[in-house]
Amino acid sequence: MKTITCRQMGGPCDEKFQGNTPEEIMQKGGEHVNEMAAKGDEGHMKAKEMMDAAVNDPEGLKKWQDQFMQTYNTASEE
Ligand SMILES: [Zn+2]
C-alpha cells in the first residue's frame, strides 16, 4: 500500500490517498478534487480545471501521468 498526497498530484492540500495500484490512488485523488471543488474550494477548483483540460490534451495528460508514476514509484511502501 502506497500513500500519495493531494499536493504530490498537483493539488493544493495535504490530504492523503492510499492504494495498492496507481489507478486506485488516481481515482481517489480525482474524487477528492471533485468533492472539494464542488464545495467551492478555490485551489481544488483550479486543480479540477487542470484535470478537465487534460481530457482534451493527450500530451499534457501523458506528462502528468508520467510524473504521477514517478511519484508513485518513489513513494514508500507501507
Ligand atoms: Zn486536496
PDB file of C-alpha atoms and ligand atoms in Angstrom:
ATOM      1  CA  MET A   1       0.000   0.000   0.000  1.00  0.00           C
ATOM      2  CA  LYS A   2       1.350   3.387  -1.002  1.00  0.00           C
ATOM      3  CA  THR A   3       0.388   6.864   0.142  1.00  0.00           C
ATOM      4  CA  ILE A   4       0.381   9.929  -2.092  1.00  0.00           C
ATOM      5  CA  THR A   5      -0.796  13.380  -1.087  1.00  0.00           C
ATOM      6  CA  CYS A   6      -3.086  15.748  -2.922  1.00  0.00           C
ATOM      7  CA  ARG A   7      -0.112  18.104  -3.264  1.00  0.00           C
ATOM      8  CA  GLN A   8       2.023  15.416  -4.911  1.00  0.00           C
ATOM      9  CA  MET A   9      -0.706  15.007  -7.504  1.00  0.00           C
ATOM     10  CA  GLY A  10      -0.659  18.723  -8.302  1.00  0.00           C
ATOM     11  CA  GLY A  11      -3.391  19.665  -5.834  1.00  0.00           C
ATOM     12  CA  PRO A  12      -3.303  22.337  -3.157  1.00  0.00           C
ATOM     13  CA  CYS A  13      -3.650  20.387   0.136  1.00  0.00           C
ATOM     14  CA  ASP A  14      -2.037  17.588   2.138  1.00  0.00           C
ATOM     15  CA  GLU A  15      -4.914  15.110   2.079  1.00  0.00           C
ATOM     16  CA  LYS A  16      -3.512  11.570   1.777  1.00  0.00           C
ATOM     17  CA  PHE A  17      -4.689   8.859  -0.591  1.00  0.00           C
ATOM     18  CA  GLN A  18      -3.761   5.226  -0.197  1.00  0.00           C
ATOM     19  CA  GLY A  19      -3.969   2.406  -2.676  1.00  0.00           C
ATOM     20  CA  ASN A  20      -2.334  -0.716  -3.999  1.00  0.00           C
ATOM     21  CA  THR A  21      -2.280   0.497  -7.598  1.00  0.00           C
ATOM     22  CA  PRO A  22      -1.622   3.864  -9.253  1.00  0.00           C
ATOM     23  CA  GLU A  23      -5.152   3.708 -10.698  1.00  0.00           C
ATOM     24  CA  GLU A  24      -6.670   3.365  -7.243  1.00  0.00           C
ATOM     25  CA  ILE A  25      -4.812   6.395  -5.924  1.00  0.00           C
ATOM     26  CA  MET A  26      -5.540   8.425  -9.065  1.00  0.00           C
ATOM     27  CA  GLN A  27      -9.234   7.670  -8.700  1.00  0.00           C
ATOM     28  CA  LYS A  28      -9.324   8.606  -5.020  1.00  0.00           C
ATOM     29  CA  GLY A  29      -7.424  11.801  -5.756  1.00  0.00           C
ATOM     30  CA  GLY A  30      -9.798  12.681  -8.578  1.00  0.00           C
ATOM     31  CA  GLU A  31     -12.831  12.112  -6.371  1.00  0.00           C
ATOM     32  CA  HIS A  32     -11.330  14.278  -3.653  1.00  0.00           C
ATOM     33  CA  VAL A  33     -10.586  17.118  -6.070  1.00  0.00           C
ATOM     34  CA  ASN A  34     -14.129  16.966  -7.477  1.00  0.00           C
ATOM     35  CA  GLU A  35     -15.607  16.915  -3.991  1.00  0.00           C
ATOM     36  CA  MET A  36     -13.573  19.878  -2.748  1.00  0.00           C
ATOM     37  CA  ALA A  37     -14.186  21.821  -5.963  1.00  0.00           C
ATOM     38  CA  ALA A  38     -17.930  21.222  -5.548  1.00  0.00           C
ATOM     39  CA  LYS A  39     -17.648  22.803  -2.087  1.00  0.00           C
ATOM     40  CA  GLY A  40     -16.177  25.877  -3.738  1.00  0.00           C
ATOM     41  CA  ASP A  41     -12.555  25.495  -2.649  1.00  0.00           C
ATOM     42  CA  GLU A  42     -10.578  27.738  -4.973  1.00  0.00           C
ATOM     43  CA  GLY A  43      -7.360  25.701  -5.054  1.00  0.00           C
ATOM     44  CA  HIS A  44      -9.198  22.499  -5.871  1.00  0.00           C
ATOM     45  CA  MET A  45     -11.322  24.267  -8.478  1.00  0.00           C
ATOM     46  CA  LYS A  46      -8.056  25.164 -10.232  1.00  0.00           C
ATOM     47  CA  ALA A  47      -6.873  21.552  -9.941  1.00  0.00           C
ATOM     48  CA  LYS A  48     -10.183  20.359 -11.362  1.00  0.00           C
ATOM     49  CA  GLU A  49      -9.846  22.794 -14.273  1.00  0.00           C
ATOM     50  CA  MET A  50      -6.441  21.280 -14.988  1.00  0.00           C
ATOM     51  CA  MET A  51      -7.891  17.785 -14.769  1.00  0.00           C
ATOM     52  CA  ASP A  52     -10.759  18.667 -17.108  1.00  0.00           C
ATOM     53  CA  ALA A  53      -8.390  20.324 -19.563  1.00  0.00           C
ATOM     54  CA  ALA A  54      -6.189  17.212 -19.572  1.00  0.00           C
ATOM     55  CA  VAL A  55      -9.063  15.199 -21.065  1.00  0.00           C
ATOM     56  CA  ASN A  56      -8.704  17.256 -24.242  1.00  0.00           C
ATOM     57  CA  ASP A  57      -4.929  17.383 -24.085  1.00  0.00           C
ATOM     58  CA  PRO A  58      -3.463  13.870 -24.515  1.00  0.00           C
ATOM     59  CA  GLU A  59       0.079  15.177 -24.412  1.00  0.00           C
ATOM     60  CA  GLY A  60      -0.486  17.101 -21.192  1.00  0.00           C
ATOM     61  CA  LEU A  61      -2.262  14.103 -19.706  1.00  0.00           C
ATOM     62  CA  LYS A  62       0.615  11.802 -20.584  1.00  0.00           C
ATOM     63  CA  LYS A  63       3.074  14.212 -18.996  1.00  0.00           C
ATOM     64  CA  TRP A  64       1.002  14.307 -15.832  1.00  0.00           C
ATOM     65  CA  GLN A  65       0.718  10.506 -15.788  1.00  0.00           C
ATOM     66  CA  ASP A  66       4.466  10.081 -16.263  1.00  0.00           C
ATOM     67  CA  GLN A  67       5.049  12.455 -13.390  1.00  0.00           C
ATOM     68  CA  PHE A  68       2.467  10.663 -11.273  1.00  0.00           C
ATOM     69  CA  MET A  69       4.058   7.277 -11.973  1.00  0.00           C
ATOM     70  CA  GLN A  70       7.428   8.666 -10.925  1.00  0.00           C
ATOM     71  CA  THR A  71       5.897   9.916  -7.682  1.00  0.00           C
ATOM     72  CA  TYR A  72       4.138   6.589  -7.219  1.00  0.00           C
ATOM     73  CA  ASN A  73       7.291   4.574  -7.798  1.00  0.00           C
ATOM     74  CA  THR A  74       9.307   6.629  -5.335  1.00  0.00           C
ATOM     75  CA  ALA A  75       6.586   6.707  -2.663  1.00  0.00           C
ATOM     76  CA  SER A  76       7.430   4.449   0.249  1.00  0.00           C
ATOM     77  CA  GLU A  77       5.577   1.176   0.630  1.00  0.00           C
ATOM     78  CA  GLU A  78       3.564   0.837   3.848  1.00  0.00           C
TER      79      GLU A  78
HETATM   80 ZN    ZN B   1      -6.749  18.355  -1.820  1.00  0.00          ZN
END
